[in-house]
Amino acid sequence: MTHIITAPEFDPALIARYDINGPRYTSYPTAPQFRSDFDETALRAAIRASNEEPIPRPLSLYVHVPFCLSPCFYCGCNRVITRDISKADRYLERLYREIELMAPLFDRDRPVRQLHFGGGTPNFLDLPRMRELMESLARHFSFMHESQREYGIELDPRFIDGDYVRGLAELGFNRLSVGIQDFNPAVQEAVNRIQSVEQTRAVLEAARASGFVSASVDLIYGLPRQTLAGFDQTLTEVIALGPDRVAVYGYAHLPELFKPQRQIDAADLPDPETRLALFGRALERLSAAGYVYVGMDHFARADDELARAQRAGTLQRNFQGYSTHGECDIVGLGVSAIGRIGNNYTQSARDLTGYYAALDAGRLPIVRGLELDDDDVIRREVISELMCHGELDMPAFAARHRLIFDKYFAAEMDRLRALAEDGLVTLDARMIRVTSRGRLLLRIIAMCFDAYLAGAAQPARYSRTI
Ligand code: SF4
């Protein structure tokens, strides 16, 4: 079945009205709901149960590399700034221990369909270290055949060259994403990230030449000293680079939560109208250049697998955003890594001290997580359907979960009716459909079904919805 996805309508006045904080729903329930009583024993039980499913799910490995060579001031990630490569060796020693403890818990015939290296800066590891790490993963888990796997890595082009990218291709990587944020010199200076178009082009060209299936770039709007004219020029340069996907994130200025952001002068931030206009310009320019708006922050070429999955109705959402293989169990490896095994979420120690201490004591470093209850599972499916497919067939959903939709979701439907009056969704006896006006406000629509937000004030820990 082909899904007809309408192009989003950019209405600044409407978006400004819904300019509140909200989760990104890379999981439901979201990470703040994880509990500290979910421990290693709970994880082991979840993995055992997942092995016993009639058809065990394939695996998706997430590997976190927390080190960065230079601090970007907008950063909200959990990372360690250092130029001392020996820190990588101390980290890898523990990561290998974690792999040795974790891998035998999974049945050996469960293939690794997806692999994702995130950070921090994964390319903090040089090629010999990267090779050793990939060999360890391949020894302990069952890597899928090259033609069937999606193995991706996040790269910082300031610190690598074409040879590094070609080396990654030889190690089995076939997807990459590259941070850009903005090419404008004034913005780069304000966020302490000086990166030329040439450095970025060298990485993307090497990726293309060495057979990477998909190359994606990240931009950020709402950064200090960003202007419409400057961002427009960045968009021209990005479009000329021809990435397969472009992610356009909104900068969330939360200096009380993220220390590096205290280096940013709030007076340099664009005002709310400019911030919105920056996103509007990205939408306009990328659409005109043939990119399809997938949802939330993501654009993809019409022939990219993400856009194809959206048309086919197989798009999924996971911790990295939209995905074509949401059916996998996600195994989180490394400090602060998040995993998902069936209806369980897990998270490892967020700091190196806790991570090292657990592994030195021969334990998995799980510090929190959540076993979803029936209501969580039901709501997770509603939110996923709306965010990935833009619609929900209520009678079919009700039959699947043996519930009366209007009764189960009485309060939620009231909230949704208010959004329908603003034209964000349409409702009839069968379908909830996100409209072209609602496509840029998916989080607002999903929030109607979030049991943990109901009645709560705007959650300060979440970023603005656009
Ligand atoms: S934005 Fe990325 S590269 Fe910059 S400090 Fe944060 S994690 Fe490191």
PDB file of N, CA and C and ligand atoms in Angstrom, residues 67-72 74-77 79 81 119-121 156 158 181 193, ligand 1:
ATOM      1  N   PHE A  67      33.826  10.742  23.552  1.00  0.00           N
ATOM      2  CA  PHE A  67      34.875  11.770  23.507  1.00  0.00           C
ATOM      3  C   PHE A  67      34.715  12.722  22.326  1.00  0.00           C
ATOM      4  N   CYS A  68      35.086  13.990  22.555  1.00  0.00           N
ATOM      5  CA  CYS A  68      35.135  14.991  21.486  1.00  0.00           C
ATOM      6  C   CYS A  68      36.439  15.755  21.613  1.00  0.00           C
ATOM      7  N   LEU A  69      36.937  16.223  20.464  1.00  0.00           N
ATOM      8  CA  LEU A  69      38.223  16.924  20.463  1.00  0.00           C
ATOM      9  C   LEU A  69      38.075  18.399  20.801  1.00  0.00           C
ATOM     10  N   SER A  70      36.891  18.941  20.605  1.00  0.00           N
ATOM     11  CA  SER A  70      36.699  20.378  20.822  1.00  0.00           C
ATOM     12  C   SER A  70      35.241  20.618  21.226  1.00  0.00           C
ATOM     13  N   PRO A  71      34.995  21.541  22.171  1.00  0.00           N
ATOM     14  CA  PRO A  71      33.619  21.730  22.651  1.00  0.00           C
ATOM     15  C   PRO A  71      32.784  22.675  21.774  1.00  0.00           C
ATOM     16  N   CYS A  72      31.661  22.195  21.288  1.00  0.00           N
ATOM     17  CA  CYS A  72      30.705  23.078  20.603  1.00  0.00           C
ATOM     18  C   CYS A  72      29.818  23.668  21.708  1.00  0.00           C
ATOM     19  N   TYR A  74      26.812  24.861  21.712  1.00  0.00           N
ATOM     20  CA  TYR A  74      25.372  24.551  21.707  1.00  0.00           C
ATOM     21  C   TYR A  74      25.091  23.145  22.243  1.00  0.00           C
ATOM     22  N   CYS A  75      26.159  22.402  22.549  1.00  0.00           N
ATOM     23  CA  CYS A  75      26.025  20.959  22.776  1.00  0.00           C
ATOM     24  C   CYS A  75      25.179  20.622  24.006  1.00  0.00           C
ATOM     25  N   GLY A  76      24.276  19.654  23.810  1.00  0.00           N
ATOM     26  CA  GLY A  76      23.484  19.143  24.924  1.00  0.00           C
ATOM     27  C   GLY A  76      23.751  17.657  25.126  1.00  0.00           C
ATOM     28  N   CYS A  77      24.861  17.158  24.547  1.00  0.00           N
ATOM     29  CA  CYS A  77      25.162  15.717  24.619  1.00  0.00           C
ATOM     30  C   CYS A  77      26.000  15.413  25.852  1.00  0.00           C
ATOM     31  N   ARG A  79      29.201  14.222  26.823  1.00  0.00           N
ATOM     32  CA  ARG A  79      30.493  13.981  26.179  1.00  0.00           C
ATOM     33  C   ARG A  79      31.644  14.466  27.037  1.00  0.00           C
ATOM     34  N   ILE A  81      35.450  16.216  26.695  1.00  0.00           N
ATOM     35  CA  ILE A  81      36.352  16.898  25.757  1.00  0.00           C
ATOM     36  C   ILE A  81      37.796  16.539  26.120  1.00  0.00           C
ATOM     37  N   GLY A 119      27.718   9.657  19.366  1.00  0.00           N
ATOM     38  CA  GLY A 119      28.587  10.254  20.376  1.00  0.00           C
ATOM     39  C   GLY A 119      27.991  11.517  20.955  1.00  0.00           C
ATOM     40  N   GLY A 120      28.880  12.305  21.479  1.00  0.00           N
ATOM     41  CA  GLY A 120      30.316  12.412  21.296  1.00  0.00           C
ATOM     42  C   GLY A 120      30.710  12.422  19.803  1.00  0.00           C
ATOM     43  N   THR A 121      31.927  12.001  19.584  1.00  0.00           N
ATOM     44  CA  THR A 121      32.473  11.941  18.236  1.00  0.00           C
ATOM     45  C   THR A 121      33.050  10.552  17.995  1.00  0.00           C
ATOM     46  N   ASP A 156      32.478  13.801  12.560  1.00  0.00           N
ATOM     47  CA  ASP A 156      32.824  15.218  12.636  1.00  0.00           C
ATOM     48  C   ASP A 156      33.895  15.475  11.584  1.00  0.00           C
ATOM     49  N   ARG A 158      35.705  17.815  10.723  1.00  0.00           N
ATOM     50  CA  ARG A 158      36.863  18.661  11.021  1.00  0.00           C
ATOM     51  C   ARG A 158      38.104  17.834  11.336  1.00  0.00           C
ATOM     52  N   GLN A 181      25.646  22.117  11.015  1.00  0.00           N
ATOM     53  CA  GLN A 181      24.928  23.142  11.822  1.00  0.00           C
ATOM     54  C   GLN A 181      24.752  24.434  11.039  1.00  0.00           C
ATOM     55  N   ARG A 193      32.666  26.277  16.566  1.00  0.00           N
ATOM     56  CA  ARG A 193      32.768  25.123  15.672  1.00  0.00           C
ATOM     57  C   ARG A 193      33.101  25.651  14.277  1.00  0.00           C
TER      58      ARG A 193
HETATM   59  S1  SF4 B   1      28.011  18.902  19.358  1.00  0.00           S
HETATM   60 FE1  SF4 B   1      28.860  16.889  18.874  1.00  0.00          FE
HETATM   61  S2  SF4 B   1      30.988  17.313  18.312  1.00  0.00           S
HETATM   62 FE2  SF4 B   1      30.268  19.145  19.386  1.00  0.00          FE
HETATM   63  S3  SF4 B   1      30.840  18.832  21.530  1.00  0.00           S
HETATM   64 FE3  SF4 B   1      28.749  18.045  21.302  1.00  0.00          FE
HETATM   65  S4  SF4 B   1      28.953  15.881  20.863  1.00  0.00           S
HETATM   66 FE4  SF4 B   1      30.944  16.829  20.533  1.00  0.00          FE
END
